[in-house]
Amino acid sequence: MKRSTRIRDRAIRRAGELLKQIEPQQGSRRDLATSGMRPPEVVSRTEAASSAGMSPHQAKQAIRVANVPAAEFERQVESKNPPT
């Protein structure tokens, strides 16, 4: 059980790292065309997480886990009782 928890924790962290690679696009309105041209197709973090089957809460949580320093994350994951 602890091994599977550690694997899941690392998968959540990796998902957060991948989501962090996508630049946040707060306030972007892609439904509006500029000067009659279609805006470039850019995938937002929300769209990427949604297409991966993640809820908005799961996406936010994954990014929060990815923000934990690597040494601290590994210390917690490898502890006697890994966080759930």
C-alpha atoms as a PDB file:
ATOM      1  CA  MET A   1       0.000   0.000   0.000  1.00  0.00           C
ATOM      2  CA  LYS A   2       2.818   2.409   0.855  1.00  0.00           C
ATOM      3  CA  ARG A   3       4.565   1.632  -2.424  1.00  0.00           C
ATOM      4  CA  SER A   4       1.433   2.422  -4.418  1.00  0.00           C
ATOM      5  CA  THR A   5       0.961   5.653  -2.437  1.00  0.00           C
ATOM      6  CA  ARG A   6       4.518   6.685  -3.287  1.00  0.00           C
ATOM      7  CA  ILE A   7       3.961   5.926  -6.974  1.00  0.00           C
ATOM      8  CA  ARG A   8       0.718   7.944  -6.979  1.00  0.00           C
ATOM      9  CA  ASP A   9       2.397  10.864  -5.194  1.00  0.00           C
ATOM     10  CA  ARG A  10       5.173  10.962  -7.782  1.00  0.00           C
ATOM     11  CA  ALA A  11       2.635  10.775 -10.620  1.00  0.00           C
ATOM     12  CA  ILE A  12       0.720  13.723  -9.161  1.00  0.00           C
ATOM     13  CA  ARG A  13       3.953  15.693  -8.886  1.00  0.00           C
ATOM     14  CA  ARG A  14       4.882  14.915 -12.492  1.00  0.00           C
ATOM     15  CA  ALA A  15       1.439  15.969 -13.711  1.00  0.00           C
ATOM     16  CA  GLY A  16       1.887  19.262 -11.877  1.00  0.00           C
ATOM     17  CA  GLU A  17       5.316  19.753 -13.420  1.00  0.00           C
ATOM     18  CA  LEU A  18       3.862  19.237 -16.890  1.00  0.00           C
ATOM     19  CA  LEU A  19       0.997  21.647 -16.214  1.00  0.00           C
ATOM     20  CA  LYS A  20       3.460  24.255 -14.932  1.00  0.00           C
ATOM     21  CA  GLN A  21       5.240  24.163 -18.302  1.00  0.00           C
ATOM     22  CA  ILE A  22       2.117  25.708 -19.864  1.00  0.00           C
ATOM     23  CA  GLU A  23       2.119  29.475 -19.400  1.00  0.00           C
ATOM     24  CA  PRO A  24      -0.909  30.749 -17.465  1.00  0.00           C
ATOM     25  CA  GLN A  25      -3.336  32.679 -19.648  1.00  0.00           C
ATOM     26  CA  GLN A  26      -5.438  34.676 -17.245  1.00  0.00           C
ATOM     27  CA  GLY A  27      -8.060  36.784 -18.907  1.00  0.00           C
ATOM     28  CA  SER A  28      -7.448  35.532 -22.440  1.00  0.00           C
ATOM     29  CA  ARG A  29     -10.485  35.672 -24.705  1.00  0.00           C
ATOM     30  CA  ARG A  30      -9.847  33.319 -27.566  1.00  0.00           C
ATOM     31  CA  ASP A  31     -13.407  33.666 -28.797  1.00  0.00           C
ATOM     32  CA  LEU A  32     -12.596  37.168 -30.057  1.00  0.00           C
ATOM     33  CA  ALA A  33     -10.751  37.436 -33.346  1.00  0.00           C
ATOM     34  CA  THR A  34      -8.281  40.269 -33.865  1.00  0.00           C
ATOM     35  CA  SER A  35      -8.601  42.103 -37.187  1.00  0.00           C
ATOM     36  CA  GLY A  36     -10.619  39.295 -38.748  1.00  0.00           C
ATOM     37  CA  MET A  37      -7.952  36.637 -38.191  1.00  0.00           C
ATOM     38  CA  ARG A  38      -8.366  33.589 -35.996  1.00  0.00           C
ATOM     39  CA  PRO A  39      -6.201  33.626 -32.876  1.00  0.00           C
ATOM     40  CA  PRO A  40      -3.452  31.010 -32.747  1.00  0.00           C
ATOM     41  CA  GLU A  41      -4.492  27.690 -31.228  1.00  0.00           C
ATOM     42  CA  VAL A  42      -2.944  27.681 -27.788  1.00  0.00           C
ATOM     43  CA  VAL A  43      -3.898  25.118 -25.181  1.00  0.00           C
ATOM     44  CA  SER A  44      -4.479  26.515 -21.713  1.00  0.00           C
ATOM     45  CA  ARG A  45      -3.601  24.738 -18.467  1.00  0.00           C
ATOM     46  CA  THR A  46      -7.296  24.198 -17.811  1.00  0.00           C
ATOM     47  CA  GLU A  47      -7.853  22.622 -21.230  1.00  0.00           C
ATOM     48  CA  ALA A  48      -4.770  20.418 -20.904  1.00  0.00           C
ATOM     49  CA  ALA A  49      -5.832  19.184 -17.468  1.00  0.00           C
ATOM     50  CA  SER A  50      -9.397  18.623 -18.634  1.00  0.00           C
ATOM     51  CA  SER A  51      -8.285  16.628 -21.681  1.00  0.00           C
ATOM     52  CA  ALA A  52      -6.128  14.504 -19.357  1.00  0.00           C
ATOM     53  CA  GLY A  53      -9.229  13.702 -17.298  1.00  0.00           C
ATOM     54  CA  MET A  54      -8.324  15.887 -14.324  1.00  0.00           C
ATOM     55  CA  SER A  55     -10.856  17.950 -12.414  1.00  0.00           C
ATOM     56  CA  PRO A  56     -10.042  21.609 -11.715  1.00  0.00           C
ATOM     57  CA  HIS A  57      -9.285  20.683  -8.090  1.00  0.00           C
ATOM     58  CA  GLN A  58      -6.920  17.871  -9.139  1.00  0.00           C
ATOM     59  CA  ALA A  59      -5.074  20.202 -11.510  1.00  0.00           C
ATOM     60  CA  LYS A  60      -4.603  22.855  -8.814  1.00  0.00           C
ATOM     61  CA  GLN A  61      -3.489  20.232  -6.306  1.00  0.00           C
ATOM     62  CA  ALA A  62      -0.957  18.771  -8.768  1.00  0.00           C
ATOM     63  CA  ILE A  63       0.559  22.222  -9.342  1.00  0.00           C
ATOM     64  CA  ARG A  64       0.751  22.801  -5.589  1.00  0.00           C
ATOM     65  CA  VAL A  65       2.548  19.466  -5.111  1.00  0.00           C
ATOM     66  CA  ALA A  66       4.958  20.330  -7.938  1.00  0.00           C
ATOM     67  CA  ASN A  67       5.818  23.592  -6.133  1.00  0.00           C
ATOM     68  CA  VAL A  68       7.171  21.701  -3.096  1.00  0.00           C
ATOM     69  CA  PRO A  69      10.997  21.646  -3.209  1.00  0.00           C
ATOM     70  CA  ALA A  70      12.331  18.320  -4.507  1.00  0.00           C
ATOM     71  CA  ALA A  71      14.289  17.439  -1.358  1.00  0.00           C
ATOM     72  CA  GLU A  72      11.304  18.114   0.904  1.00  0.00           C
ATOM     73  CA  PHE A  73       8.979  16.150  -1.398  1.00  0.00           C
ATOM     74  CA  GLU A  74      11.273  13.113  -1.440  1.00  0.00           C
ATOM     75  CA  ARG A  75      11.722  13.262   2.325  1.00  0.00           C
ATOM     76  CA  GLN A  76       7.974  13.193   2.855  1.00  0.00           C
ATOM     77  CA  VAL A  77       7.259  10.533   0.220  1.00  0.00           C
ATOM     78  CA  GLU A  78       9.976   8.210   1.547  1.00  0.00           C
ATOM     79  CA  SER A  79       8.914   8.686   5.182  1.00  0.00           C
ATOM     80  CA  LYS A  80       7.453   5.842   7.227  1.00  0.00           C
ATOM     81  CA  ASN A  81       3.931   7.123   6.521  1.00  0.00           C
ATOM     82  CA  PRO A  82       3.869   8.847   3.091  1.00  0.00           C
ATOM     83  CA  PRO A  83       1.299  11.634   2.701  1.00  0.00           C
ATOM     84  CA  THR A  84      -1.948  10.792   0.985  1.00  0.00           C
END
